[in-house]
Amino acid sequence: MIGFLNGLLVTIKAGFRRPVTAQYPDPEKRLKIESRFMGFPSLTWDYQIEEPYCTGCMVCVRECPTECMSAKMKDNPLFSEGKSRRKKIIDEFEINLGRCILCGICVEVCNFDAIEMSHEHELSKRARNGNRFDLQQLLDLGIKFQSDTKWEPKQPEKNSGVPVKKINQNEDK
Amino acid sequence: MKINKTINSSDSVDLMINMGPQHPSTHGVFRLLLNIDGERIIEVEPHIGYLHRGSEKLCEYERYAQVVTLFDRLDYVANLNMELGFCLAVEKLMELEIPDRASYVRVILSELNRIASHLLFYGTYGLDVGAMTPVLYAFKEREKIQNFFESVTGARMMHNYFRIGGIKEELPDNFNNRLQLLLEEVSKGIEECDQLLSKNEIFLARTKNVGVISASDAVDFGVSGPNLRASGVARDIRVSKPYSIYDRFDYAIPIATSGDCWDRYYVRLEEVRQSVIIIKQAMDQMEEGPILAKVRRIARPPKGEVYFRTESPRGDFGVYLVSDGSDKPYRVKVRAPSFANLQSLQYLLKGAYIADAVTILGSIDIIMGEVDR
Amino acid sequence: MNFTQLFTYSSYVFGLFLSLTIMVLFLTWFERKALARFQMRMGPMRVGFHGTLQPIADAIKLISKEDILPAWADKLVYWFAPIIVFVPAFLVWVTIPFGKNMVLRSLDLGLFFIVAVSVLSILGLIMAGWGSANKYAVLGGLRAAGQLISYEIPLIMAILAIAILNQSLNLVEIVDSQVNIPNLFIQPLGLVLFFIAGLAELGRTPFDIHHAESEVVGGPFVEYSGAHWSVFYLSEYINTFTIGILTVLLFLGGWHWPNIPFSGNLQITLSVLVVLFKTMVVIGVIFWIRATYPRLRIDQLMSFGWKMLIPMAFINVTITASVLYYNLSLWILSIISIILLILCIFIIQRKFLINNEINTIKLISTKSLLDEKNEFELN
């Protein structure tokens, strides 16, 4: 009979504890998202130059296991004006977030701190192709992620877009 | 013993019941055709393949770092053990020495994942026999473990954390404190779970002497893991062929004698306690150091083949890898433990009651993700 | 009787019906909340304050669903089965007292009436199974009927023992004869028998194999949907409430323990509250058991009923009758009851521990295995 009573004891003790439910519909009662959480990928915005960090080098596009990204680069108009160090800049970028498996490989291989896994994880759209995010939507995600987590690039000197004054005077690029 | 492969529908006059692919108790999409006579089962015909995603073929088109994401999704309950098996196989082929700290982190996280997998087994097994609270207690503890994983690897389930040569990134700062707290809570939780169900007379009536498989039969069928240890065979790959750094720890493996459903259930509960002991020893022995060996980002193992076995929570997980020197594998074959364990189902269900079919199926603890790949 | 009497009686019956319906709606909410708290979660929270309007939402949902009629079903049998299950559940309430002077009709054959009428609902279950034109429903219905019929016997025997003890079948008199000491202390074995047999009659865990979803199909109710199914659902909760209040009235002293000092209308109101409170405690225990235990297999259920409960029930009746016949002190009855209870527990323990102990696990240290590496390969 001891087995019977032991079980009853466990449930009655649990009955007096605080429930562990986090009531999801209320925004303030949800679970806390850790800082390393890998949500949807998003592109970061360089506030010093007012342009994306992404130069369109396509390394992340090549390394993606599900091939859910496509990108196109263009010549950077700010570079020819002397305001930025980036010779090329991203022109079009599309990620099909329905295909993305949130593995984080694109972030690992990026050389420019351009793509980061944001903390967004809720995605439902009414349009059939609503999960295909273009450049502006990805930058919006990225800007929200940067402001929520006070994001700093991992290699600020290497990836900064601020133009460097050359020491020899004959060329000023 | 002779096992009938197919049931000829023209000469059977008994009732055939279909436990279809969508069923609350078949642990995934698994179809079971039962040929019954009254309350007893005469023939069993299992149908698998509903979750086949072509993982092994897809591996031939992905680089080694991307193959790890595919292995995550094989046994989706014990992801890190799958990644560990693959990474160790490639490292053996490349004859790579990985730094100690990476090995310790790998062992800690794999054993935590073993605890999470056994907790899921406990919860769903309670549901199979009809108790509705064990699942919530088990998932409360599992939720804590998954939250912990989120803080270390970035994801609750599909971690993609182990790399060829080590691990992806350094541990967070409060790792030790958080892990200490987590282990205390999980130990208390598993004691509570044990007290709730294990000695309950109704549970004993449902699981004692039900689905008995003897030691020699279990070895003949290729059963491995906790199922084999519950039948009395003391075989654990972590002990017989130690891989990674498992020979540095002092723990015990639980062996049972009768091989019925209760033994299979309790062996897993004891394994959770032993995993906690391993993690504590690993935390004490871990030192500072590098986390990734000096290896190129795109790994190119030399030409050759390797077969590597590890002990996943379900049993003997084997990875057979053939490499032709390029950056993509030539062939990857996975020896899934649940696939071999499932073969003993036909033998176990003969002559059992219909109500026992669910109990026995639950105690073998299969995950269709690795049966079908 | 003339028109005014008819009018007053029918208004009383209507009031009873209304209060029972509200009680049942409250019970559905209470069950979900209680189960949730035992499982460390919250239960319904969004509809109304802490989910109190949830039963109304459930009722609206069930009524608005389509009533499916299978093509080969026997229409008359299919339609009447819920009614035959539902009507006896309400009919027994004619003679059950809520409190002092709060009974619709105090019959001298009260307990006999209750037992006779409540057995009728088993027929409704068989009709539900047969009328569904589904072989699994027929099997489930027959299984359910077998379980219910076999557990009627200990229930009736427990009630018979109480009737012998209190020398009456009238519920009001039974409660009144418990003024000094409730029957719980005189016949603890009777209480346990009545409670377990009542649980099996309700079809609740651990005896709910006939509508369990983790088995092959869902039992005799598999083809019912919408408002039809809600009738079965309601009748189960009415029966739960009936078993609860019968336990209180027969064994726990009804409204007499603790004794209420006031008089008049205040006494009547307080007596109703006392009875309701005790019933809620008993129903809470029923939900507590549901949250904790797994379910028994059908053959284990039947063997438990026939081999353990029925002999105990007969022994209980015999001992009560003989104690009363020989005018012995009632304390002998309670001592013998407790001894029999302990004997039952002992028998159940021995059943599982014969020839093997529970804990068959031994731990083998890995260091010892590594040392004797050659001989551990195959035992």
CSV table of C-alpha atoms in Angstrom, one decimal, chain A residues 1-4 6-7 9-11 13-14 17 20 31-34 36-38 59 62-65 101-105 108-109, chain B residues 62-63 65-66 69 73 137 140 143 147 150-155 159-160 163 168-172 178 192 195-196 199 201-202 297:
chain,number,residue,atom,x,y,z
A,1,MET,CA,0.0,0.0,0.0
A,2,ILE,CA,3.0,2.2,0.5
A,3,GLY,CA,3.2,2.7,-3.3
A,4,PHE,CA,-0.3,4.0,-3.5
A,6,ASN,CA,3.5,7.7,-1.9
A,7,GLY,CA,2.0,8.7,-5.2
A,9,LEU,CA,1.7,12.3,-1.3
A,10,VAL,CA,3.7,13.6,-4.3
A,11,THR,CA,0.6,15.0,-6.0
A,13,LYS,CA,2.6,18.3,-2.2
A,14,ALA,CA,2.7,19.5,-5.8
A,17,ARG,CA,3.3,24.7,-5.2
A,20,VAL,CA,5.1,26.7,-13.5
A,31,LEU,CA,9.7,33.1,-20.8
A,32,LYS,CA,12.9,35.0,-20.9
A,33,ILE,CA,14.9,34.6,-24.1
A,34,GLU,CA,18.6,33.9,-23.5
A,36,ARG,CA,22.5,33.4,-27.4
A,37,PHE,CA,19.1,32.4,-28.7
A,38,MET,CA,19.2,31.7,-32.4
A,59,VAL,CA,29.8,33.3,-48.3
A,62,ARG,CA,27.2,29.3,-50.2
A,63,GLU,CA,27.4,27.7,-46.8
A,64,CYS,CA,23.6,27.5,-46.0
A,65,PRO,CA,22.7,23.8,-45.8
A,101,ILE,CA,16.6,25.7,-40.2
A,102,LEU,CA,18.1,28.2,-37.7
A,103,CYS,CA,21.4,26.5,-37.6
A,104,GLY,CA,23.6,29.6,-37.3
A,105,ILE,CA,26.2,28.6,-39.9
A,108,GLU,CA,29.7,31.7,-38.1
A,109,VAL,CA,31.2,32.1,-41.6
B,62,GLU,CA,26.6,18.8,-47.8
B,63,ARG,CA,29.9,19.7,-46.4
B,65,ALA,CA,30.0,21.2,-41.1
B,66,GLN,CA,26.5,21.1,-42.7
B,69,THR,CA,22.7,19.8,-38.9
B,73,ARG,CA,17.5,15.8,-36.7
B,137,TYR,CA,6.5,16.5,-14.0
B,140,LYS,CA,9.0,20.5,-16.1
B,143,GLU,CA,12.1,22.4,-19.7
B,147,ASN,CA,16.5,26.5,-21.1
B,150,GLU,CA,19.5,27.7,-24.9
B,151,SER,CA,21.9,29.7,-22.8
B,152,VAL,CA,24.9,27.6,-23.9
B,153,THR,CA,24.2,26.5,-27.5
B,154,GLY,CA,21.6,29.0,-28.6
B,155,ALA,CA,18.8,26.6,-29.4
B,159,HIS,CA,21.7,22.7,-31.3
B,160,ASN,CA,24.3,22.4,-34.1
B,163,ARG,CA,32.2,21.0,-34.8
B,168,LYS,CA,31.4,26.0,-31.8
B,169,GLU,CA,31.9,28.8,-29.2
B,170,GLU,CA,33.1,29.2,-25.7
B,171,LEU,CA,30.8,28.6,-22.7
B,172,PRO,CA,29.0,31.5,-21.2
B,178,ARG,CA,23.8,27.5,-13.5
B,192,GLU,CA,9.8,12.9,-7.2
B,195,GLN,CA,8.2,8.3,-6.0
B,196,LEU,CA,5.1,9.0,-8.0
B,199,LYS,CA,6.3,1.5,-6.7
B,201,GLU,CA,0.8,-1.2,-7.3
B,202,ILE,CA,-1.3,-0.5,-10.4
B,297,ARG,CA,36.9,25.4,-41.5
